[in-house]
Coordinates of C-alpha atoms and ligand atoms in Angstrom, one line a residue:
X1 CA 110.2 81.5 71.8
X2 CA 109.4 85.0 73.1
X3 CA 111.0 86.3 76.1
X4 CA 110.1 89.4 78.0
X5 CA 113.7 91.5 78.4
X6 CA 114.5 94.2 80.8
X7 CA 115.6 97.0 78.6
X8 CA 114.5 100.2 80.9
X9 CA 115.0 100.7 84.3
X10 CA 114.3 104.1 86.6
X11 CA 113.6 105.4 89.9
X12 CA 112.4 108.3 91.6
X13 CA 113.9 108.9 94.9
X14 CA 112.1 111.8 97.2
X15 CA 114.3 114.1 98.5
X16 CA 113.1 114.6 101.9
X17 CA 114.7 112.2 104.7
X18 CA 114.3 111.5 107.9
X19 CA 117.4 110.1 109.9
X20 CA 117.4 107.9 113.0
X21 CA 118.4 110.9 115.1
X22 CA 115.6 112.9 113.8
X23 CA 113.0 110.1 114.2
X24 CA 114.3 110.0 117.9
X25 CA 112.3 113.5 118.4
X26 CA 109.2 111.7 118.0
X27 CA 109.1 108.1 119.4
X28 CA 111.1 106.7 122.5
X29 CA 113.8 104.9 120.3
X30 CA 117.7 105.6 119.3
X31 CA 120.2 105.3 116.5
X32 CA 121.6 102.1 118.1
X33 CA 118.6 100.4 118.2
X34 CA 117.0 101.5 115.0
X35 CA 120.2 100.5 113.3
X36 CA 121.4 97.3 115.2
X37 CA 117.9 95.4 115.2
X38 CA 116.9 97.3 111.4
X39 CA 119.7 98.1 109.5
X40 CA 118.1 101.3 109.1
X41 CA 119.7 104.7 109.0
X42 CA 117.3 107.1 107.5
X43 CA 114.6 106.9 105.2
X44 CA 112.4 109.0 102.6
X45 CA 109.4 110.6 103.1
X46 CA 107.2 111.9 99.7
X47 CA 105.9 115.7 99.6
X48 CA 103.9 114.1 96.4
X49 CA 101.4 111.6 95.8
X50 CA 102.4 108.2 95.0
X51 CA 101.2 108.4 91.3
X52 CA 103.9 111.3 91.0
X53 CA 106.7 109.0 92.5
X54 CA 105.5 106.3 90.3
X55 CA 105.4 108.8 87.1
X56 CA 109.0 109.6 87.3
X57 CA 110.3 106.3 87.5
X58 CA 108.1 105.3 85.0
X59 CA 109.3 108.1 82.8
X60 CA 112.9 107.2 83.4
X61 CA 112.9 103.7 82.6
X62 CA 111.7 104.5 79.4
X63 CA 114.7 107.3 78.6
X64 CA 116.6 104.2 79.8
X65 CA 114.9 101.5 77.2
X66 CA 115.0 104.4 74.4
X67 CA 110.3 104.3 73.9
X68 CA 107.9 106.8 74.7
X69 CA 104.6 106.2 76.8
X70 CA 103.0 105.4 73.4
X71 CA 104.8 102.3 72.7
X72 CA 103.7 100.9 75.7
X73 CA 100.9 98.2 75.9
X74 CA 100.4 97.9 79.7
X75 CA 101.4 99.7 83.0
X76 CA 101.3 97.4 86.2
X77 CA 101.8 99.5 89.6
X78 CA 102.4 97.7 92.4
X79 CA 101.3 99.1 95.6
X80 CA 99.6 98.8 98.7
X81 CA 99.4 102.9 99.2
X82 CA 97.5 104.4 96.2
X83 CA 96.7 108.0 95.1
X84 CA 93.3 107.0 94.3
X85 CA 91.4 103.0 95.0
X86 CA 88.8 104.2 91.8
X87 CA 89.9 105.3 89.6
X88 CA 93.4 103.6 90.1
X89 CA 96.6 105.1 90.5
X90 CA 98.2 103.0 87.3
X91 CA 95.5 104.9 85.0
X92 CA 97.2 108.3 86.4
X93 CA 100.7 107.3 85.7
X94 CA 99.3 106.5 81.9
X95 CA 97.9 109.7 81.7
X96 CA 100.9 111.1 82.6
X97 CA 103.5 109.4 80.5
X98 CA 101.5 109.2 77.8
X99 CA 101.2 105.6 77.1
X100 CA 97.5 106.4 75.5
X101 CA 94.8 103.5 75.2
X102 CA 97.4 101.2 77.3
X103 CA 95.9 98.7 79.9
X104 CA 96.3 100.0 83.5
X105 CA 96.1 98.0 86.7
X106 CA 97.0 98.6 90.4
X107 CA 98.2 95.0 91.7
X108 CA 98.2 94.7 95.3
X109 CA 100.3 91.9 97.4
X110 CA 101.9 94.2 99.5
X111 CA 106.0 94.1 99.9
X112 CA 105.7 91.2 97.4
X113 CA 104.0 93.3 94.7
X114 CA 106.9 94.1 92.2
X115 CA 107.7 90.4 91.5
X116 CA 104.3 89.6 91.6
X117 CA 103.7 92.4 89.1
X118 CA 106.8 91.1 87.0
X119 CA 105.6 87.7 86.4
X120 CA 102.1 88.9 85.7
X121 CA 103.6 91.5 82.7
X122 CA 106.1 89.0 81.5
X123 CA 103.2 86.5 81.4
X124 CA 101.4 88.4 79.2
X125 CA 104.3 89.4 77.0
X126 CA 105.7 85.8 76.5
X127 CA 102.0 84.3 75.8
X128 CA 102.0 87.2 72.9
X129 CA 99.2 88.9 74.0
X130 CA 101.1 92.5 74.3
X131 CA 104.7 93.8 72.8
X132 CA 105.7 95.8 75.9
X133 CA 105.3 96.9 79.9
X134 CA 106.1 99.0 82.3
X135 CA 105.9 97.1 85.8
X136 CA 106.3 100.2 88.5
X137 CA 106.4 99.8 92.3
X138 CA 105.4 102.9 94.3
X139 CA 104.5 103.6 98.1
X140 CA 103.6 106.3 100.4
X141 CA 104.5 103.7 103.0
X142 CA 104.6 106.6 105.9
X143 CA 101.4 108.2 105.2
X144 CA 100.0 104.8 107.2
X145 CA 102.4 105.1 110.1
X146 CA 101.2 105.6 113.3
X147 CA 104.0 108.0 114.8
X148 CA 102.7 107.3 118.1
X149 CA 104.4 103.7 118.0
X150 CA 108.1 102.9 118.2
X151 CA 108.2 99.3 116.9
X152 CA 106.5 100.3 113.4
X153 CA 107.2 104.1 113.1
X154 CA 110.9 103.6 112.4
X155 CA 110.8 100.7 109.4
X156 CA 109.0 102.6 106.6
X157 CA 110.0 104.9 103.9
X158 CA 108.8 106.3 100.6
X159 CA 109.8 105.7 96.9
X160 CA 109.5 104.4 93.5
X161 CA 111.4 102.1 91.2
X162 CA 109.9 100.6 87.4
X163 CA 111.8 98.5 84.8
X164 CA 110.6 98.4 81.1
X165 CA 110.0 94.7 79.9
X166 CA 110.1 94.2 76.1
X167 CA 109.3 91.1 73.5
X168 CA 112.4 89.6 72.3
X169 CA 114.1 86.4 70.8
X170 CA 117.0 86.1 73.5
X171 CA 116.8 84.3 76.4
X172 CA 116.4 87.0 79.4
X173 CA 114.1 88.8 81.5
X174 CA 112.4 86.7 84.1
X175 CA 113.0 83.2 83.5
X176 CA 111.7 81.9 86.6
X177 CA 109.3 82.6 89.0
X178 CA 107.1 81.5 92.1
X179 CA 104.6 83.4 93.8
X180 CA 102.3 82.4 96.5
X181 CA 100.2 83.4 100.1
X182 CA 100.1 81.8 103.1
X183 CA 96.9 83.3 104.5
X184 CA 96.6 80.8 107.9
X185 CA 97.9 83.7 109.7
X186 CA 97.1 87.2 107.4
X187 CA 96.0 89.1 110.8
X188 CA 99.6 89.1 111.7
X189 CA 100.9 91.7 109.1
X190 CA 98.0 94.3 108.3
X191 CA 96.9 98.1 108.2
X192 CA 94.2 99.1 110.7
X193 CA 91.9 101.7 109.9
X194 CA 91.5 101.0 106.3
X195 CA 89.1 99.6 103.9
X196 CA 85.6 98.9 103.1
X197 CA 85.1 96.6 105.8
X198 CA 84.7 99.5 108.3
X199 CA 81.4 100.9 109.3
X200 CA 81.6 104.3 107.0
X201 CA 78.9 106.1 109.2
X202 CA 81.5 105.7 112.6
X203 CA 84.3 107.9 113.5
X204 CA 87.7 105.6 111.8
X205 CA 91.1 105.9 113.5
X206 CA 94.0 106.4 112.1
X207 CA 95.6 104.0 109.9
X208 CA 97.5 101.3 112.0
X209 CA 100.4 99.1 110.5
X210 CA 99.9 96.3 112.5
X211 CA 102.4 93.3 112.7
X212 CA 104.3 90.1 114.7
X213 CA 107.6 91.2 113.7
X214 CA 109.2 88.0 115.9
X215 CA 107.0 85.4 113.5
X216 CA 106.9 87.8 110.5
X217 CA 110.9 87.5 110.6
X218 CA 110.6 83.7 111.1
X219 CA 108.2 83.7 108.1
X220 CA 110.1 85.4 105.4
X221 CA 113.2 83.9 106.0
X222 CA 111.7 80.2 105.7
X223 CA 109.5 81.7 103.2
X224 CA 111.8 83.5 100.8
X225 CA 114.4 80.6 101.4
X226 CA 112.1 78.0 100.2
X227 CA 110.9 80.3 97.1
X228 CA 114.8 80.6 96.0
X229 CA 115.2 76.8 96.0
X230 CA 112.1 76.3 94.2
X231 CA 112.7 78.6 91.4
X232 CA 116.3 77.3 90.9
X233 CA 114.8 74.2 90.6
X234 CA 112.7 75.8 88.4
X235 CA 115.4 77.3 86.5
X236 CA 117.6 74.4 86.5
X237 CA 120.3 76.6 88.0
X238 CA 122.2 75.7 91.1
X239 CA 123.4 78.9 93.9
X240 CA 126.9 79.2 92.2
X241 CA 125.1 80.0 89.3
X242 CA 123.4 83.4 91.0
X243 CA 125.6 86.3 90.5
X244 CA 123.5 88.9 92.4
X245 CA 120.5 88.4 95.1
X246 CA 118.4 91.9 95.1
X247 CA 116.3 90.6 98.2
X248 CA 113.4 92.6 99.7
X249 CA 114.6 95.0 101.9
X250 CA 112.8 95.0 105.3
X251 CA 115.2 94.4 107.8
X252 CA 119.0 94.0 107.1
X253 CA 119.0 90.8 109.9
X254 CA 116.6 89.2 107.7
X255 CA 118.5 89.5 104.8
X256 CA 121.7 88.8 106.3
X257 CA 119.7 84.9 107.7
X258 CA 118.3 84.3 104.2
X259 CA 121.9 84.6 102.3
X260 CA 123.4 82.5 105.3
X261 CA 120.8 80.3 103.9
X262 CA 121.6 80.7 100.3
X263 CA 125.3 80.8 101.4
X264 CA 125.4 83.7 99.0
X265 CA 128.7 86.3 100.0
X266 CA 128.3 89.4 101.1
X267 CA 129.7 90.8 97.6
X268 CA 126.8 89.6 95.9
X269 CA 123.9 90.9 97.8
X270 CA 122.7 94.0 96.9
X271 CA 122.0 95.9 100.6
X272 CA 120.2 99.8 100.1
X273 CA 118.2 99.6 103.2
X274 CA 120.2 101.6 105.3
X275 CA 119.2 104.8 103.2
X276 CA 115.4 104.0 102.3
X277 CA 113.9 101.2 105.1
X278 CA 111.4 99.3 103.8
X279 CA 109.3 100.9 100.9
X280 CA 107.1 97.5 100.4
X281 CA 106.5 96.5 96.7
X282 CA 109.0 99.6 95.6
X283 CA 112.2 97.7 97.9
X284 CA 113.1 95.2 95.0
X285 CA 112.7 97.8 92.2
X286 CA 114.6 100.6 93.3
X287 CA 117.4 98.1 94.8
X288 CA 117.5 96.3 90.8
X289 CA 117.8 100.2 89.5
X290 CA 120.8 100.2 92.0
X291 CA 122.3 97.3 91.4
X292 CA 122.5 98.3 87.5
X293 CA 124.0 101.9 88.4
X294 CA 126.6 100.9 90.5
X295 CA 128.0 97.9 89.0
X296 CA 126.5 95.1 91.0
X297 CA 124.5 93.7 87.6
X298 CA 127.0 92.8 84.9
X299 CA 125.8 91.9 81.5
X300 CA 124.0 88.7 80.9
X301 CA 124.0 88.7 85.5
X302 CA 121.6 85.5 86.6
X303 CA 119.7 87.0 89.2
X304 CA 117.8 86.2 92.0
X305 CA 115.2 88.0 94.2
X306 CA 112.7 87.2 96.8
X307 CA 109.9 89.2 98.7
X308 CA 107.5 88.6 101.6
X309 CA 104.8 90.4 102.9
X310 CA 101.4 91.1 103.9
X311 CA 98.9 88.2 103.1
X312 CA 101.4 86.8 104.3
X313 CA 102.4 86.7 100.5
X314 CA 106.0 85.5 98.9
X315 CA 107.6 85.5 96.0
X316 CA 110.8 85.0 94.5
X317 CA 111.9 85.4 90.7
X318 CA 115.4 84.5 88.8
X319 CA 116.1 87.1 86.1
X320 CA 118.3 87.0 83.4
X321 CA 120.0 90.3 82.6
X322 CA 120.5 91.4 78.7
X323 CA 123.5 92.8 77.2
X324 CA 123.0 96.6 78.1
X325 CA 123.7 97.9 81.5
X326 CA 123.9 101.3 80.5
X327 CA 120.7 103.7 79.8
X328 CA 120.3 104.6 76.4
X329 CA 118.9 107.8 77.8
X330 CA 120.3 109.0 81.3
X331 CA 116.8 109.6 83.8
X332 CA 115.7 113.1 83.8
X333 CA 112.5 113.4 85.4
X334 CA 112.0 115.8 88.1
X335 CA 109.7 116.0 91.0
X336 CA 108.5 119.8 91.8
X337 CA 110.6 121.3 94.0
X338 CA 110.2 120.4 97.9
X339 CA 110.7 123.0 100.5
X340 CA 110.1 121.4 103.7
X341 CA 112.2 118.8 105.7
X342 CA 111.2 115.6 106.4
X343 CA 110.1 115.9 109.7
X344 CA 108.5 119.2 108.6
X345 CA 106.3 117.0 106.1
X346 CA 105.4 114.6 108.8
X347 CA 104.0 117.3 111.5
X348 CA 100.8 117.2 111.2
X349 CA 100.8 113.6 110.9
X350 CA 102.4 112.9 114.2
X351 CA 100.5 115.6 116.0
X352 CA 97.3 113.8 115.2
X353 CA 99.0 110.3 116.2
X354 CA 100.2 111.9 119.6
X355 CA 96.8 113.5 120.4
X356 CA 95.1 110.2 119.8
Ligands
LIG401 N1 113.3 101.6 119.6 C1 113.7 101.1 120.8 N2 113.1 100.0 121.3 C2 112.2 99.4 120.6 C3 111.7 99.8 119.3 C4 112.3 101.0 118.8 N3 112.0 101.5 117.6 N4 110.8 99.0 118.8 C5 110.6 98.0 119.8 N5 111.4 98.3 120.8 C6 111.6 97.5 122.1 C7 110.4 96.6 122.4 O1 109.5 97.4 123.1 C8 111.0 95.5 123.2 O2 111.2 96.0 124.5 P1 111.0 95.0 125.8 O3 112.0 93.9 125.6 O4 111.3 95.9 126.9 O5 109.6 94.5 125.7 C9 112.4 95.3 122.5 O6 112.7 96.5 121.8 C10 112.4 94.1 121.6 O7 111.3 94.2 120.7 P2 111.1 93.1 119.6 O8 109.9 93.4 118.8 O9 111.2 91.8 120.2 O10 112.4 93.4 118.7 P3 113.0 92.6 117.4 O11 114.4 92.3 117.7 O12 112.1 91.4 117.1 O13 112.9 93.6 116.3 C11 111.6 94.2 114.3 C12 111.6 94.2 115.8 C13 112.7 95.1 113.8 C14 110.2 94.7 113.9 C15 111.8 92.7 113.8 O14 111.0 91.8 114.5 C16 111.6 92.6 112.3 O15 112.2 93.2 111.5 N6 110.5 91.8 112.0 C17 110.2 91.6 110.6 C18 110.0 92.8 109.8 C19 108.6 93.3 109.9 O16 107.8 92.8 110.6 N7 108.4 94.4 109.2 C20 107.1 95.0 109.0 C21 106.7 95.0 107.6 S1 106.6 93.4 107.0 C22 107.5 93.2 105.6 O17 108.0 94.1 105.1 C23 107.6 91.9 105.1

């Protein structure tokens, strides 16, 4: 039996922020209320294109699995904030780590697009049909945000995480898996403003993240809940089996209801929100990369993670961690240099939301 193992893992981390303070100079909110109802202290905003964040975690998870671009047989970005719809932004990030002649798709299932992404790679790599991925999530989330609104403006931030998945014998890599949408309600989490479906020829807006954060936050807790019982069912597992729960991080309250669930202790719950908000598909990769760096994944770790978000989509995965936590090549990419702050990079933005 093949088996698609983790072997590389990398992120790319912008380094301009943007506390809760800071944000406060823009929308009518506060600290306490960001962080109370959120779990959110700060987050990142990019000074490069998401194809660049998505580059240099690409480029480190392969230092970390010990390959070059040109072993690699397929690159799946997940994101719902490209560089470029056509041609897409995956065919960028394989110009740019050299994986020449690999397969290169954008998937698109918003916050749930990592996992999604995973089982579609490991799919591939398990039925024999390729040797090796790289699955990388990567979002611009705040070049959507409308700065003019409190609610929204304060929950999204930038980044990138990407894993390398690689054919072997032993049993590990994602073992289990369930992905699905629930598209009764799909208006309730959305971007305005966007898409093909506008009338080209009239003024457009700008873009709108639109969202029921009371229902959403019903939703994903039922949702991701009933996802992690499936795919231990799945896996034959029971919750004392699951050393680690890298959940999607969008607010820390839902989090927090969906391990009461689980009844999963705090200890085992890998928690990064607080310095990133919610980066959609990139949440569950960069909190993985994390977990593996600070000493949250052991060897041979059962893992479980779940994700929900616009479509309404879900998913939730149980992966099986190899022997090596360590990179067999420390990351060393670099972003150029950025000279601005993070409110700095967001001016014109918000001075177009406030005029509108
Ligand atoms: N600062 C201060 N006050 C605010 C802010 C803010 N940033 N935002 C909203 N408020 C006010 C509201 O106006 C409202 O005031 P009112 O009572 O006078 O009308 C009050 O705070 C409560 O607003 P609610 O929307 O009911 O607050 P809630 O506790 O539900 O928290 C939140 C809102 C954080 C969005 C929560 O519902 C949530 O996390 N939902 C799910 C996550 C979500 O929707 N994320 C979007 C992406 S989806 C995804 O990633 C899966």
């Amino acid at each position: 039996m093949t088996y698609a193992q983790i072997t590389g893992w990398g992120k790319c981390i912008p380094p301009a922020s943007i506390s809760n303070d800071e944000i406060s100079q823009i929308v009518d909110t506060n600290d306490e209320w960001i962080a109370s109802r959120t779990g959110i202290k700060s987050r990142r905003v990019s000074h490069v294109s998401t194809a660049d964040l998505a580059t240099a975690a690409a480029l480190d998870a392969l230092a970390c699995a010990g390959i070059e671009g040109k072993d690699i047989d397929l690159i799946l970005l997940a994101t719902c904030s490209p560089s470029t719809m056509v041609a897409n932004t995956a065919s960028m990030v394989q110009k740019n780590i050299g994986a020449i002649g690999a397969a290169a798709c954008d998937t698109n299932a918003a916050c749930s697009g990592f996992l999604y992404a995973m089982q579609l790679a490991t799919a591939q790599i398990r039925a024999g049909m390729i040797k090796r991925a790289v699955v990388v999530a990567a979002e611009r989330m705040t070049w959507y945000v409308n700065w003019a609104k409190r609610d929204s403006a304060v929950l999204f931030g930038d980044g990138a995480g990407a894993v390398v998945l690689e054919a072997s014998d032993e049993p590990s890599g994602l073992l289990a898996s369930k992905i699905g949408c629930d598209t009764e309600d799909r208006n309730i989490l959305h971007i305005a403003n966007c898409g093909t479906d506008l009338n080209k020829y009239e003024p457009i807006g700008p873009s709108d993240l639109m969202f029921e954060g009371r229902e959403i936050f019903k939703r994903a807790v039922k949702g991701m809940s009933q996802a992690c019982d499936d795919v231990l069912t799945q896996a034959n597992l029971s919750l004392d089996d699951i050393h680690v729960l890298v959940p999607h991080q969008a607010n820390l309250r839902i989090i927090q209801a969906i391990q009461q669930k689980l009844n999963i202790a705090d200890e085992k719950v890998m928690v990064n929100i607080d310095k990133y908000g919610n980066t959609s598909a990139a949440t569950i990769a960069i909190a993985l990369c994390e977990a593996v760096e600070n000493g949250l994944i052991k060897p041979h770790a059962n893992i479980m993670s779940a994700a929900f978000g616009a479509g309404l989509t879900w998913a939730a995965s149980y992966i099986k961690w190899g022997e090596r936590v360590t990179p067999i090549n420390a990351p060393s990419a670099t972003l150029p240099p950025c000279d601005k702050t993070g409110l700095e990079l967001i001016a014109e933005s918000v001075r177009h939301c406030v005029d509108q």
